[in-house]
XYZ file of C-alpha atoms in Angstrom:
348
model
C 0.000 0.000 0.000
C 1.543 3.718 -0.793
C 1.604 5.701 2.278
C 0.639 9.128 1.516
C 0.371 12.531 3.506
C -2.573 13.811 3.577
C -2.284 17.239 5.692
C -0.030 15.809 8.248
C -1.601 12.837 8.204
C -0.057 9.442 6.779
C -2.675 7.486 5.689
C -2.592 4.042 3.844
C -4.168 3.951 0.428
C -4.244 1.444 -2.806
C -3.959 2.465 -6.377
C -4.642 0.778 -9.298
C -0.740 0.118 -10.115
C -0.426 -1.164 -6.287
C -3.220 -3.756 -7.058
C -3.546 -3.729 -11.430
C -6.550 -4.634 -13.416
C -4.805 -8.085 -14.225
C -4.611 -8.879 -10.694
C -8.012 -7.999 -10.068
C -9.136 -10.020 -13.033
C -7.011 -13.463 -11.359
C -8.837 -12.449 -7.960
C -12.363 -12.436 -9.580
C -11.490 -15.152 -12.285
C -13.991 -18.046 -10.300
C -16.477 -15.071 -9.294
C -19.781 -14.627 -10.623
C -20.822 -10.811 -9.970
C -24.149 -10.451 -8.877
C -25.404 -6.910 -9.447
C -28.685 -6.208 -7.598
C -30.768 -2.997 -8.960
C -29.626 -1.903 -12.439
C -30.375 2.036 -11.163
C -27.979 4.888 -11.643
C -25.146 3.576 -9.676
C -25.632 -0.397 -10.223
C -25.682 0.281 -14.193
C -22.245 2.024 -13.763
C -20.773 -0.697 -11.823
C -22.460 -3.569 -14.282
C -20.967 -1.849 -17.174
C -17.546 -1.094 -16.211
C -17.337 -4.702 -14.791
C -18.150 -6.611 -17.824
C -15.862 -3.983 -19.853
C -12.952 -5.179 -18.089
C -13.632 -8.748 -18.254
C -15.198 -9.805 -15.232
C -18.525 -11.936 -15.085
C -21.423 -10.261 -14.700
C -25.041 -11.060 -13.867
C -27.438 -8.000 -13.303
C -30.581 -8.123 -11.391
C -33.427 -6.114 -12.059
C -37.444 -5.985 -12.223
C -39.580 -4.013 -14.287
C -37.819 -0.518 -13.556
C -34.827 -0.587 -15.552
C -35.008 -4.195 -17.203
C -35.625 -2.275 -20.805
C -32.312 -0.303 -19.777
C -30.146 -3.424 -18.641
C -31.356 -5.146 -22.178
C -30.413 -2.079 -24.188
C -27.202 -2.425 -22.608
C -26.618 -5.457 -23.839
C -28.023 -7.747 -20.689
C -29.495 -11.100 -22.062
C -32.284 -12.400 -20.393
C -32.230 -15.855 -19.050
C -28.335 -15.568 -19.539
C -26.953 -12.064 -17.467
C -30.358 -10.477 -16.701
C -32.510 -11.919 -13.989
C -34.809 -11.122 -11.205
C -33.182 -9.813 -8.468
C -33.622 -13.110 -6.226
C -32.446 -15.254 -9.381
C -29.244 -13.518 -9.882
C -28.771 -13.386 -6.314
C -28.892 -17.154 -6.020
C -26.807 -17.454 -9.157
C -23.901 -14.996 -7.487
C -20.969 -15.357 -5.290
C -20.242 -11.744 -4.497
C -24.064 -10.069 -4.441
C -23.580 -6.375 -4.746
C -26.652 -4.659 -3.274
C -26.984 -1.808 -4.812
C -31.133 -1.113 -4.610
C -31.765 1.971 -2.586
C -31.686 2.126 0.829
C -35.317 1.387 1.092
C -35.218 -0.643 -1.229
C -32.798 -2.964 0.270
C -34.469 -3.062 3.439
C -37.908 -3.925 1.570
C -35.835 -6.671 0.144
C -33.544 -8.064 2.357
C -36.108 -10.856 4.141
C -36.329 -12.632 0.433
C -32.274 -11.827 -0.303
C -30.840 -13.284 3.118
C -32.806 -16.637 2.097
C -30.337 -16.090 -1.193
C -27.122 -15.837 0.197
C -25.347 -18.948 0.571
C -22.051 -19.810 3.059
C -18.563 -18.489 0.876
C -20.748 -15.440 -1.038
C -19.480 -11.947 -0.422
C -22.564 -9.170 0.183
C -21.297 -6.117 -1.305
C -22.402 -2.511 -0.543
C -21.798 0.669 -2.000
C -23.094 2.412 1.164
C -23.082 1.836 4.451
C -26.754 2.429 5.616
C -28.159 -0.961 5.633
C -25.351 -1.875 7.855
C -24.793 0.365 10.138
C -28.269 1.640 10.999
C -29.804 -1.743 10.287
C -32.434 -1.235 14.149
C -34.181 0.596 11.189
C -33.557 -1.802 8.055
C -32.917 -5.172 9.810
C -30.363 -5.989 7.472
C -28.632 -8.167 9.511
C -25.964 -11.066 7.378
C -25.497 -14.427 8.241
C -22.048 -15.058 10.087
C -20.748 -17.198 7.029
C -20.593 -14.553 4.524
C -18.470 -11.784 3.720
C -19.567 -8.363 4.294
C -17.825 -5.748 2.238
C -18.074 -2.053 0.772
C -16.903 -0.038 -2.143
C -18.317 3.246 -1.789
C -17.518 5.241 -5.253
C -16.788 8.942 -4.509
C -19.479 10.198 -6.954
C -22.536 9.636 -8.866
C -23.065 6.385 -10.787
C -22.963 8.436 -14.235
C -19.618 9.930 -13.033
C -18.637 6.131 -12.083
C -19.191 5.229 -16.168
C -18.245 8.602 -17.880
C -14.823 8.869 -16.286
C -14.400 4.826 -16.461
C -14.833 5.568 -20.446
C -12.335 8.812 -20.531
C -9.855 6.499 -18.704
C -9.570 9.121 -15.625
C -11.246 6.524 -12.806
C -12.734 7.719 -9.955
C -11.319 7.416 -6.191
C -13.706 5.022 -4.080
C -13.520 4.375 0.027
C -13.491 0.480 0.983
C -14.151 -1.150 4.178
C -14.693 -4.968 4.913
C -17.145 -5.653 8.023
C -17.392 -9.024 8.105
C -14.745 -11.401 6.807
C -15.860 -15.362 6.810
C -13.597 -16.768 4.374
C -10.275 -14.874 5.001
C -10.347 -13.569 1.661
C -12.396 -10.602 1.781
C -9.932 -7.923 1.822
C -8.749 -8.876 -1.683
C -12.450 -9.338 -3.198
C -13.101 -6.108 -1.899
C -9.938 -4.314 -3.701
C -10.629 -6.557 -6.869
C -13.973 -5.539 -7.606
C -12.703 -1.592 -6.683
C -10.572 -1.972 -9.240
C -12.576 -3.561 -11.589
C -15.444 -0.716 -10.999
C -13.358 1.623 -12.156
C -11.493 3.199 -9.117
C -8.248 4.874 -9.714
C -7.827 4.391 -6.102
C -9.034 3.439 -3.078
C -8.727 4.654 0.629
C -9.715 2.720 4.055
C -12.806 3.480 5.959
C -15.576 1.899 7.767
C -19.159 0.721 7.068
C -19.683 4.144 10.183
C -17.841 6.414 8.892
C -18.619 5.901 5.450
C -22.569 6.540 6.108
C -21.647 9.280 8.388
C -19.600 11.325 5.765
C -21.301 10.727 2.933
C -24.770 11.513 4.638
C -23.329 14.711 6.104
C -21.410 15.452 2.418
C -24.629 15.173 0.806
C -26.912 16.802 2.973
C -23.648 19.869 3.405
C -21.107 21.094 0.830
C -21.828 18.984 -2.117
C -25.226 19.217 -2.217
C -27.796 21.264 0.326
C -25.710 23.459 1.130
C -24.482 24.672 -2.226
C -27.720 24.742 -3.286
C -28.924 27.101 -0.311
C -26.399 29.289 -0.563
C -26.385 30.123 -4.217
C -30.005 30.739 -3.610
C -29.533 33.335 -1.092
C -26.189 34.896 -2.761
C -28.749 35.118 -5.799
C -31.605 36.001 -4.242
C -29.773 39.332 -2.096
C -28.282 40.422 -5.683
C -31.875 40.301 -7.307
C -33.080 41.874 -4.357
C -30.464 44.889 -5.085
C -31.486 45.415 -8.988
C -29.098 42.987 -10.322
C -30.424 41.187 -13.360
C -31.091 38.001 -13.699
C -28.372 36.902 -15.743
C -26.080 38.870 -13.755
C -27.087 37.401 -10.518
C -26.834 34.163 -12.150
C -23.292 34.167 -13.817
C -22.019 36.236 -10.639
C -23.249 33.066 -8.260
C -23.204 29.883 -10.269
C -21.618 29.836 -13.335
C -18.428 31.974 -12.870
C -18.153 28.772 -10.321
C -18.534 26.027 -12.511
C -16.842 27.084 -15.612
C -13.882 28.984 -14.469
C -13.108 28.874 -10.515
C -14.201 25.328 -9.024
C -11.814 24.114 -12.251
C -9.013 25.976 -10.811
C -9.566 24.283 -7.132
C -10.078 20.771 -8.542
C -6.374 21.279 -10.633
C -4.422 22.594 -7.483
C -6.111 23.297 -4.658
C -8.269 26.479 -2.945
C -4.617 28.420 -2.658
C -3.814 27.689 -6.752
C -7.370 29.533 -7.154
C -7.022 32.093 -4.976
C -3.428 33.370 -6.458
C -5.096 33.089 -10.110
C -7.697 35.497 -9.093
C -7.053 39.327 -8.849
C -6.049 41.147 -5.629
C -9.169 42.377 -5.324
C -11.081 38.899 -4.885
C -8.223 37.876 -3.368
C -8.317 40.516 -0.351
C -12.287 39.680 -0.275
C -12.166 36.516 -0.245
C -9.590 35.616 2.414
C -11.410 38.538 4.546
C -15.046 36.380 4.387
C -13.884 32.978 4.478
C -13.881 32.793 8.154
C -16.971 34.502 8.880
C -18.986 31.895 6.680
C -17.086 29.201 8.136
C -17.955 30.228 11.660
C -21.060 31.039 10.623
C -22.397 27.524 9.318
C -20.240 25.265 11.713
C -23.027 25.262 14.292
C -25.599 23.910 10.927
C -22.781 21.310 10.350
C -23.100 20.109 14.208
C -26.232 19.889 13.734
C -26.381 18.058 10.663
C -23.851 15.234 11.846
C -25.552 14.870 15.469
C -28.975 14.127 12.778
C -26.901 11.564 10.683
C -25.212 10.136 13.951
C -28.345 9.244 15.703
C -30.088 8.121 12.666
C -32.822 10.990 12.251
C -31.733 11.281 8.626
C -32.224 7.802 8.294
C -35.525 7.502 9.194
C -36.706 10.466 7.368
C -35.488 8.512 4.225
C -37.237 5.406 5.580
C -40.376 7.389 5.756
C -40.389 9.347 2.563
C -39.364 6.808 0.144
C -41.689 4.385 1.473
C -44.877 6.568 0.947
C -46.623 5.621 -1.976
C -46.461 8.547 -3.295
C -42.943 9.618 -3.349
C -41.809 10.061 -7.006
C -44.639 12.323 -7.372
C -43.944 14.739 -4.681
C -40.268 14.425 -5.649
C -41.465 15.550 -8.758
C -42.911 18.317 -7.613
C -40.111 19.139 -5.371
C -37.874 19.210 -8.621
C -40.103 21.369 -10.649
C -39.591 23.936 -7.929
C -36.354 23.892 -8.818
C -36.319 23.536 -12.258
C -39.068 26.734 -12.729
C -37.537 28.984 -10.346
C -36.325 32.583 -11.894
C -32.817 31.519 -10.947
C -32.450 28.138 -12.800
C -34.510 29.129 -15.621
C -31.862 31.988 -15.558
C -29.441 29.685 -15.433
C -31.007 27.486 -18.264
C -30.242 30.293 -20.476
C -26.982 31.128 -19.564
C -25.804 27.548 -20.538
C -27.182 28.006 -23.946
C -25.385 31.005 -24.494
C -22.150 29.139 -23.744
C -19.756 29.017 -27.224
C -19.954 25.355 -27.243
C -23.930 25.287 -27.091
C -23.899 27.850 -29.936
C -22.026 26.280 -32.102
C -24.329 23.097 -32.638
């Protein structure tokens, strides 16, 4: 394993020429891949998978069967029901959603037989499973590959050849050989690397990453930034560009090639000065939200709120109402414009 520093802090991490795609194809050579729900981030790691030679079976009901055959899924050969495949697995990666694994797991735990590795790509069904009863037999291996984005990003950046850097964790290991599963089918996802955690602290940052930075939080603070320039005469567009796209097009590039300092000294003095000036405040001013919000994930409030909503019959429809919000406000339809006025968009 390379030893890297991450801040002051040596960590232990495995990269994909510590542990190659060849060895991860001799790990996985007597495997049959089991991938349970063929949604957004099963179809990624299906895909990938079979592209790099390892043997695949996907899992699916009525949802996204059409999808998994477009891809290229056979029936009655690598597309089954979900409790077929399962039975025809040896490492069963779970990757329904959250509710949906615990509305599944009394007919999947009657699947699982004494060798197979259950594979996550989250740690909820695990670690909060009072609420999901998810609960394996002793004679299995438990494991985790949590990708570090999306299930599209998992796919696009497999097929640019940049990877994507995953977490791992093993929480139950019955045959003394699920350590190297685990890194094999990492590496055969896609991952470029992969870093230790645990099924707890997986949950608990990606819950609080979610619900914070990378999602609610950026989304309520471009909305007020946005909404106090509209409130001061600023147009639309200018509100828009000025809180959102100046972001994504120029600045969060600059961060994600060499760091919040490489940004900062390509901006002008003026930003600069402003920026290092607010920093703090906003930092001090949201820690006490960020308390919050882990103390919710911790204790498993979040949990049960997703319990509860995607249970209700109803769900997808109020999601979908939720969404339109969104999608009709002034500021995204703003922002629906500015994209088409980018060169690229004009061009076609």
């Amino acid at each position: 394993m390379a030893k890297i520093d991450f801040g002051g802090i040596v960590e232990e991490v495995i990269t994909s020429e510590e542990f190659t795609l060849e060895k991860a194809r001799q790990v996985l050579k007597n495997e049959v891949v089991a991938v349970v729900g063929y949604g957004i981030q099963g179809r990624g790691q299906s895909l990938n998978m079979r592209d790099n030679g390892v043997n695949v079976l996907v899992g699916e009901g009525p949802y996204a069967w059409d999808q998994a055959v477009a891809d290229g899924f056979v029936p009655g050969e690598t597309l089954f029901s979900p409790e077929e495949a399962a039975k025809r697995g040896t490492i069963i990666q779970y990757l329904l959603s959250d509710a949906g694994q615990k509305e599944m797991w009394p007919v999947m735990k009657n699947c699982l037989q004494p060798g197979n590795a259950l594979y996550f790509s989250h740690g909820f069904s695990i670690v909060y499973k009072e609420q999901t009863g998810v609960i394996p037999p002793a004679d299995i291996d438990v494991i985790l590959v949590a990708p570090k984005g999306s299930g599209t990003t998992v796919r696009s950046n497999f097929l640019d050849g940049s990877g994507i850097n995953s977490s791992y964790a093993v929480f139950q290991d019955a045959t003394g050989k699920a350590r190297e599963r685990t890194l094999a089918v990492g590496i055969a996802i896609g991952s470029g690397y992969l870093f230790p955690t645990t099924f707890e602290q997986e949950v608990y940052s990606d819950l609080t990453g979610e619900r914070g930075v990378l999602m609610g939080c950026l989304a309520g603070v471009m909305e007020a930034q946005y909404n106090v320039l509209r409130k001061n005469g600023h147009s639309p567009s200018e509100a828009f560009n000025e809180t959102v796209e100046e972001l994504t097009q120029s600045l969060i590039r600059l961060v994600a090639e060499n760091g919040m300092d490489w940004m900062y000294a390509n901006c002008s003095i003026t930003a600069q000065r402003g920026a290092l000036d607010w920093k703090d405040r906003f930092r001090d001013a949201v820690a006490p939200v960020f308390d919050s919000l882990y103390e919710s994930v911790k204790s498993g409030r979040e949990t049960q709120i997703v319990l509860e909503a995607s249970q209700a019959p109803d769900y997808r429809e109020k999601l979908r109402k939720e969404l339109e919000v969104i999608h009709n406000s002034e500021m995204w339809k703003a922002g629906a414009a500015v994209r088409n006025l980018r060169p690229e968009r004009r061009k076609k």
